[in-house]
């Protein structure tokens, strides 16, 4: 009999030819910004640890305490016996932080988005998605079996056209968008989107995975920064990015949260978070509120890096203060070569390639943290400009050329 898995080898060969193969690298090191591998140390710009809390000893200590007190495993669905004291305390604290009535917890942010969408719409309904939404919003829409409408990135006019055309055709409608786009670092046009949701009577879900802790007054997210948080009835967040732990949540009304507890498959049929992960996230939430300097620092570093790269003629995307700084190169192989060259200099900056981003827009995704220092940013800037000069990135073709690199004396 022929090998029924032979197709895997064929597809792997095609993927390799296109420079799109990915693999796992085990890193040691005490924080996501300082990683060790193969006897070398790296400064990493690769995590979503915006506030530097994933490696914070107070957060680790909170997890250890809770693990000793409650055991490690969540052991059961939250609906059976998996909802423990730390989960309840975290949900209450998150609801207060988000200024909503209630919060539902999920095993991950992915599960929160997927489960919330599946609990709100079904085959008779429609979901409107930004083309660059995170994969889990698309997964949720697919699982729900609702009709999916995709609008061009951040194009509220096109969204309006679609809503107009569909008026009266569906039982319920849901608009779902990232607030800060994960590979681009830009903000959704949330003021327009909330207006459209109101005008067309649509439900609205905003995924603040990269907004929480970084944007808005007190770090309440991008919707709060744009002054529309109260008009976003379904606010999704993750505990795994700025909050440095693991897990996801949905903040909203009591009736919304009760609906999720009864109808979100990823909450009902999955084991609860380890109580220690909830305790760690609660400590992070307290630090986030007590130490606003973290948010200010990472936003300052992002602004610094963007302006230095732009001044050098490089193509950089995203909102000025956004800690996700995409440097667009274009072809996947050139992007990978740039990432490898930086790695040779002790800097880890991931190459993001299709299918994560559209073909021809491969990029270095520089991710900043309050755990980085100005000297790290200066070194990164200098090496990026040197790499750009030595290569011929198509994304540079229309620019006037590269100016002098930033000079820094204190390389690590
Ligand atoms: C990372 C991410 C998620 C998933 O969150 P996890 O907690 O890592 O599962 C959801 N939405 C967006 C926009 C993300 O970037």
Coordinates of C-alpha atoms and ligand atoms in Angstrom, one line a residue:
X1 CA 0.0 0.0 0.0
X2 CA 1.2 3.5 -0.7
X3 CA 2.1 5.6 2.4
X4 CA -1.1 7.6 3.1
X5 CA 1.0 10.4 4.7
X6 CA 3.3 10.8 1.7
X7 CA 1.6 14.1 0.8
X8 CA 3.1 15.6 4.0
X9 CA 6.6 15.2 2.5
X10 CA 5.5 16.7 -0.8
X11 CA 4.0 19.8 0.8
X12 CA 7.0 20.1 3.1
X13 CA 9.3 20.2 0.1
X14 CA 7.3 22.9 -1.6
X15 CA 7.2 24.9 1.6
X16 CA 11.0 24.6 2.0
X17 CA 11.6 25.8 -1.6
X18 CA 9.7 28.9 -0.8
X19 CA 11.6 29.6 2.4
X20 CA 8.5 29.2 4.5
X21 CA 9.5 26.3 6.8
X22 CA 9.2 27.0 10.5
X23 CA 10.7 25.1 13.4
X24 CA 11.0 25.2 17.1
X25 CA 14.1 26.4 18.9
X26 CA 14.5 25.7 22.6
X27 CA 15.8 28.8 24.5
X28 CA 17.0 29.0 28.0
X29 CA 17.2 32.4 29.8
X30 CA 15.4 34.1 32.7
X31 CA 13.1 36.4 30.8
X32 CA 11.6 36.7 27.3
X33 CA 14.0 39.6 26.5
X34 CA 17.2 37.8 27.5
X35 CA 17.4 34.3 25.9
X36 CA 20.2 31.8 25.7
X37 CA 20.7 29.2 23.0
X38 CA 23.8 27.2 21.9
X39 CA 26.0 28.8 24.4
X40 CA 25.1 32.3 23.3
X41 CA 23.0 35.1 24.8
X42 CA 20.5 37.1 22.8
X43 CA 18.6 40.3 23.4
X44 CA 15.2 39.3 22.1
X45 CA 12.6 41.6 20.4
X46 CA 10.3 38.7 19.9
X47 CA 7.8 38.4 22.7
X48 CA 4.5 40.1 23.5
X49 CA 5.7 40.8 27.0
X50 CA 5.0 44.6 26.6
X51 CA 5.3 45.5 30.3
X52 CA 8.2 43.1 31.2
X53 CA 6.0 41.1 33.5
X54 CA 6.5 37.6 32.2
X55 CA 9.9 37.5 33.8
X56 CA 9.0 39.6 36.9
X57 CA 10.0 37.7 40.1
X58 CA 6.8 39.0 41.9
X59 CA 4.6 37.4 39.3
X60 CA 6.6 34.1 39.5
X61 CA 6.4 34.2 43.3
X62 CA 2.6 34.7 43.2
X63 CA 2.4 31.6 40.9
X64 CA 4.6 29.5 43.3
X65 CA 2.5 30.6 46.3
X66 CA -0.8 29.6 44.6
X67 CA 0.7 26.3 43.3
X68 CA 1.6 25.4 46.9
X69 CA -1.8 26.4 48.2
X70 CA -4.1 25.0 45.5
X71 CA -2.0 22.5 43.7
X72 CA -0.8 23.0 40.1
X73 CA -3.5 21.7 37.8
X74 CA -6.9 23.2 37.0
X75 CA -8.0 19.6 36.9
X76 CA -11.6 20.2 35.7
X77 CA -13.8 22.4 33.6
X78 CA -14.7 25.7 35.4
X79 CA -18.3 24.4 35.3
X80 CA -17.5 21.2 37.2
X81 CA -14.9 21.8 39.9
X82 CA -12.3 23.8 38.2
X83 CA -13.4 27.3 39.3
X84 CA -11.2 28.0 42.3
X85 CA -10.6 31.0 44.5
X86 CA -7.8 32.5 42.4
X87 CA -10.0 32.3 39.3
X88 CA -12.9 34.1 41.1
X89 CA -10.6 36.8 42.5
X90 CA -9.0 37.4 39.1
X91 CA -12.4 37.6 37.3
X92 CA -13.6 40.2 39.9
X93 CA -10.4 42.2 39.6
X94 CA -10.5 42.2 35.8
X95 CA -14.1 43.3 35.8
X96 CA -13.2 46.2 38.1
X97 CA -10.2 47.1 35.8
X98 CA -12.4 46.9 32.7
X99 CA -15.2 48.8 34.4
X100 CA -17.7 46.1 33.3
X101 CA -20.2 44.0 35.3
X102 CA -18.4 40.7 34.8
X103 CA -15.6 38.7 33.2
X104 CA -15.5 35.2 31.9
X105 CA -12.1 33.4 31.9
X106 CA -10.9 31.0 29.2
X107 CA -7.8 28.8 28.8
X108 CA -6.2 31.2 26.3
X109 CA -7.0 34.4 24.3
X110 CA -7.5 32.2 21.3
X111 CA -10.2 30.2 23.1
X112 CA -11.8 33.4 24.4
X113 CA -12.3 34.8 20.9
X114 CA -13.3 31.5 19.4
X115 CA -15.7 30.6 22.2
X116 CA -17.3 34.1 22.4
X117 CA -18.1 34.2 18.7
X118 CA -19.5 30.7 18.7
X119 CA -21.7 31.6 21.6
X120 CA -23.1 34.7 20.0
X121 CA -23.9 33.7 16.4
X122 CA -25.0 30.6 14.4
X123 CA -25.8 29.5 10.9
X124 CA -28.6 32.1 10.4
X125 CA -26.3 35.0 11.3
X126 CA -23.5 37.1 9.8
X127 CA -20.1 38.0 11.1
X128 CA -18.1 40.9 9.7
X129 CA -14.3 40.6 10.0
X130 CA -11.4 42.9 9.2
X131 CA -9.1 41.2 6.7
X132 CA -6.2 41.3 9.0
X133 CA -8.0 40.0 12.1
X134 CA -6.2 37.4 14.2
X135 CA -6.6 33.8 13.2
X136 CA -8.8 33.0 16.3
X137 CA -11.5 35.4 15.2
X138 CA -11.7 33.7 11.9
X139 CA -11.7 30.3 13.6
X140 CA -14.6 31.4 15.8
X141 CA -16.6 32.7 12.8
X142 CA -16.0 29.4 11.0
X143 CA -16.9 27.3 14.0
X144 CA -20.1 29.3 14.4
X145 CA -21.2 28.5 10.8
X146 CA -22.4 32.1 10.4
X147 CA -22.0 33.8 7.1
X148 CA -18.6 35.5 7.0
X149 CA -18.1 38.9 5.4
X150 CA -14.5 40.2 5.2
X151 CA -13.8 43.9 4.8
X152 CA -10.5 45.4 3.6
X153 CA -8.2 46.3 6.5
X154 CA -9.5 49.2 8.6
X155 CA -11.9 50.2 5.9
X156 CA -15.0 51.4 7.7
X157 CA -16.7 52.6 4.5
X158 CA -16.5 49.2 3.0
X159 CA -17.9 47.7 6.3
X160 CA -20.8 50.2 6.0
X161 CA -21.5 49.1 2.4
X162 CA -21.6 45.5 3.5
X163 CA -23.9 46.2 6.4
X164 CA -26.2 48.2 4.2
X165 CA -26.3 45.5 1.5
X166 CA -27.1 42.8 4.0
X167 CA -29.7 44.7 6.0
X168 CA -32.6 42.4 6.9
X169 CA -30.9 39.3 5.5
X170 CA -29.7 37.8 8.7
X171 CA -31.1 37.0 12.1
X172 CA -28.2 38.6 14.0
X173 CA -25.0 40.4 13.0
X174 CA -21.7 40.6 14.8
X175 CA -18.8 42.8 14.0
X176 CA -15.5 41.5 15.3
X177 CA -12.1 43.2 15.1
X178 CA -8.7 43.3 16.7
X179 CA -8.2 46.7 18.4
X180 CA -4.4 46.6 17.7
X181 CA -3.4 44.4 14.8
X182 CA -0.9 41.8 15.8
X183 CA 1.5 41.9 12.8
X184 CA 1.0 45.5 11.9
X185 CA 0.8 47.4 15.3
X186 CA -1.9 49.8 14.0
X187 CA -5.2 50.6 15.6
X188 CA -8.6 49.7 14.2
X189 CA -10.9 52.7 13.4
X190 CA -13.0 51.9 16.5
X191 CA -14.9 55.2 16.6
X192 CA -16.3 54.5 13.1
X193 CA -16.9 50.9 14.0
X194 CA -18.9 51.6 17.1
X195 CA -21.0 54.1 15.2
X196 CA -21.7 51.5 12.5
X197 CA -22.6 48.9 15.2
X198 CA -25.1 51.3 16.7
X199 CA -26.6 52.4 13.4
X200 CA -27.1 48.8 12.2
X201 CA -28.0 47.3 15.5
X202 CA -25.0 44.9 15.3
X203 CA -23.3 43.2 18.2
X204 CA -19.6 44.3 18.5
X205 CA -16.6 42.3 19.7
X206 CA -13.2 44.0 20.1
X207 CA -10.1 41.9 20.7
X208 CA -7.8 43.9 22.9
X209 CA -5.0 41.2 23.0
X210 CA -2.4 43.9 22.2
X211 CA -4.3 46.8 23.6
X212 CA -4.7 45.9 27.3
X213 CA -1.9 47.3 29.5
X214 CA -0.3 49.4 26.7
X215 CA -3.0 51.7 25.3
X216 CA -5.6 53.9 27.0
X217 CA -5.9 55.6 30.3
X218 CA -4.6 53.2 33.1
X219 CA -3.8 50.7 30.3
X220 CA -7.4 49.9 29.7
X221 CA -6.9 49.3 26.0
X222 CA -7.1 50.9 22.6
X223 CA -10.9 51.3 22.8
X224 CA -10.4 53.4 26.0
X225 CA -7.6 55.4 24.2
X226 CA -10.1 56.2 21.5
X227 CA -12.8 57.1 24.0
X228 CA -15.2 54.3 23.0
X229 CA -14.6 51.6 25.6
X230 CA -18.2 51.9 27.1
X231 CA -19.6 51.4 23.6
X232 CA -17.8 48.0 23.1
X233 CA -20.1 45.5 24.6
X234 CA -17.9 42.4 24.1
X235 CA -14.3 43.2 25.1
X236 CA -11.8 40.3 24.7
X237 CA -8.4 40.3 26.4
X238 CA -5.6 37.9 27.0
X239 CA -3.6 37.3 30.1
X240 CA -0.6 36.1 28.0
X241 CA 0.7 39.4 26.6
X242 CA 1.0 42.5 28.7
X243 CA -0.1 40.5 31.8
X244 CA 2.7 38.0 31.3
X245 CA 0.8 34.9 32.3
X246 CA -1.6 32.6 30.3
X247 CA -5.3 32.6 29.7
X248 CA -7.9 34.8 28.1
X249 CA -11.0 36.7 29.2
X250 CA -14.2 38.4 27.9
X251 CA -15.4 41.5 29.8
X252 CA -18.9 42.7 29.5
X253 CA -22.4 42.7 31.0
X254 CA -23.5 40.0 33.5
X255 CA -25.9 38.6 30.9
X256 CA -23.1 38.3 28.3
X257 CA -20.9 36.5 30.7
X258 CA -23.7 34.2 31.8
X259 CA -24.3 33.4 28.1
X260 CA -20.7 32.5 27.6
X261 CA -20.6 30.3 30.8
X262 CA -23.6 28.4 29.3
X263 CA -22.7 28.4 25.6
X264 CA -19.0 29.0 24.8
X265 CA -17.6 25.5 23.9
X266 CA -14.1 26.5 24.8
X267 CA -15.1 27.5 28.3
X268 CA -17.4 24.5 28.9
X269 CA -15.3 21.7 27.4
X270 CA -11.8 22.7 28.4
X271 CA -10.0 22.5 31.7
X272 CA -9.8 25.7 33.7
X273 CA -6.5 27.6 33.9
X274 CA -4.1 26.4 36.6
X275 CA -5.1 28.4 39.7
X276 CA -1.4 29.5 39.8
X277 CA -1.7 31.1 36.3
X278 CA -4.8 33.1 37.5
X279 CA -2.9 34.2 40.7
X280 CA 0.1 35.3 38.5
X281 CA -2.2 37.3 36.3
X282 CA -3.8 39.0 39.3
X283 CA -0.4 40.1 40.6
X284 CA 0.4 41.4 37.1
X285 CA -2.8 43.3 37.0
X286 CA -1.9 44.9 40.3
X287 CA 1.6 45.8 39.1
X288 CA 0.2 47.2 35.8
X289 CA -2.0 49.6 37.8
X290 CA 0.7 50.5 40.5
X291 CA 3.5 51.0 38.0
X292 CA 2.3 53.2 35.1
X293 CA 6.0 53.9 34.2
X294 CA 6.1 50.5 32.5
X295 CA 3.4 51.5 30.0
X296 CA 5.1 54.9 29.5
X297 CA 8.5 53.4 29.0
X298 CA 7.5 50.9 26.4
X299 CA 5.5 53.5 24.5
X300 CA 8.5 55.9 24.6
X301 CA 10.9 53.2 23.3
X302 CA 8.5 52.4 20.5
X303 CA 8.2 56.1 19.5
X304 CA 12.0 56.4 19.6
X305 CA 12.6 53.3 17.4
X306 CA 10.0 54.2 14.9
X307 CA 11.3 57.7 14.3
X308 CA 14.9 56.5 14.1
X309 CA 14.0 53.9 11.5
X310 CA 11.8 56.2 9.5
X311 CA 14.5 58.9 9.5
X312 CA 16.8 56.3 7.9
X313 CA 14.3 55.7 5.1
X314 CA 13.0 52.4 6.3
X315 CA 9.3 51.3 5.8
X316 CA 7.9 51.0 9.3
X317 CA 4.2 50.4 10.1
X318 CA 1.9 50.8 13.2
X319 CA 0.8 53.6 15.5
X320 CA 3.6 55.8 16.9
X321 CA 3.6 54.4 20.4
X322 CA 2.7 50.9 19.5
X323 CA 5.3 48.3 20.8
X324 CA 4.6 46.2 17.7
X325 CA 7.0 47.7 15.2
X326 CA 6.8 45.9 11.7
X327 CA 9.7 46.6 9.4
X328 CA 8.4 45.6 6.0
X329 CA 11.0 43.9 3.7
X330 CA 8.8 42.1 1.1
X331 CA 10.1 38.7 0.0
X332 CA 10.2 35.9 2.6
X333 CA 13.8 34.9 1.8
X334 CA 15.2 38.4 2.3
X335 CA 13.3 38.8 5.5
X336 CA 14.6 35.5 6.8
X337 CA 18.2 36.5 5.8
X338 CA 17.8 39.8 7.7
X339 CA 16.6 38.0 10.8
X340 CA 19.5 35.6 10.6
X341 CA 22.0 38.4 10.2
X342 CA 20.7 40.1 13.3
X343 CA 20.9 36.8 15.1
X344 CA 24.6 36.7 14.2
X345 CA 24.9 39.9 16.2
X346 CA 23.1 38.6 19.2
X347 CA 19.6 40.1 18.5
X348 CA 16.5 38.0 18.0
X349 CA 14.0 39.6 15.7
X350 CA 11.5 37.2 14.1
X351 CA 10.8 37.1 10.4
X352 CA 7.1 37.0 9.8
X353 CA 6.2 35.3 6.6
X354 CA 3.1 34.0 4.8
X355 CA 0.6 32.6 5.7
X356 CA 0.8 34.8 8.8
X357 CA 1.0 37.9 6.6
X358 CA 0.0 38.4 3.0
X359 CA 2.5 37.3 0.3
X360 CA 5.0 40.1 -0.6
X361 CA 4.7 41.7 2.8
X362 CA 7.1 39.6 4.8
X363 CA 8.5 41.6 7.7
X364 CA 10.7 41.8 10.8
X365 CA 8.2 42.0 13.7
X366 CA 10.1 44.0 16.3
X367 CA 8.3 43.7 19.6
X368 CA 9.3 46.0 22.5
X369 CA 9.0 45.6 26.2
X370 CA 9.4 47.8 29.3
X371 CA 12.2 45.4 30.1
X372 CA 14.3 46.8 27.2
X373 CA 16.6 49.7 27.6
X374 CA 17.4 52.7 25.3
X375 CA 20.9 51.1 24.6
X376 CA 19.1 48.0 23.2
X377 CA 17.0 50.1 20.9
X378 CA 20.1 52.1 19.7
X379 CA 22.0 48.9 18.9
X380 CA 19.0 47.4 17.2
X381 CA 18.5 50.5 15.1
X382 CA 22.2 50.6 14.1
X383 CA 22.2 47.0 13.1
X384 CA 18.9 47.2 11.2
X385 CA 20.2 50.2 9.2
X386 CA 23.5 48.3 8.4
X387 CA 21.6 45.3 7.3
X388 CA 19.3 47.4 5.1
X389 CA 22.4 49.0 3.5
X390 CA 24.0 45.6 2.8
X391 CA 20.8 44.2 1.2
X392 CA 18.4 45.6 -1.4
X393 CA 15.0 45.4 0.2
X394 CA 12.2 46.1 -2.3
X395 CA 10.3 48.0 0.4
X396 CA 13.2 50.5 0.2
X397 CA 12.9 51.0 -3.6
X398 CA 10.8 54.2 -3.4
X399 CA 12.7 55.8 -0.6
X400 CA 15.3 58.5 -0.9
X401 CA 18.1 56.3 0.6
X402 CA 19.5 55.6 4.0
X403 CA 20.9 58.3 6.3
X404 CA 23.5 57.8 8.9
X405 CA 23.0 55.1 11.4
X406 CA 22.4 55.9 15.0
X407 CA 25.8 55.8 16.8
X408 CA 26.0 54.0 20.1
X409 CA 29.0 53.4 22.3
X410 CA 27.7 50.8 24.7
X411 CA 27.1 47.6 22.8
X412 CA 26.5 44.7 25.1
Ligands
LIG1 C1 -2.1 36.5 20.6 C2 -3.5 36.9 20.2 C3 -4.6 36.2 20.6 C4 -4.5 34.9 21.3 O1 -4.1 35.1 22.6 P1 -3.5 33.8 23.4 O2 -3.7 34.1 24.8 O3 -2.0 33.9 23.0 O4 -4.1 32.6 23.0 C5 -5.8 36.7 20.2 N1 -6.0 37.8 19.5 C6 -4.9 38.5 19.0 C7 -5.1 39.7 18.2 C8 -3.6 38.0 19.4 O5 -2.5 38.7 18.9

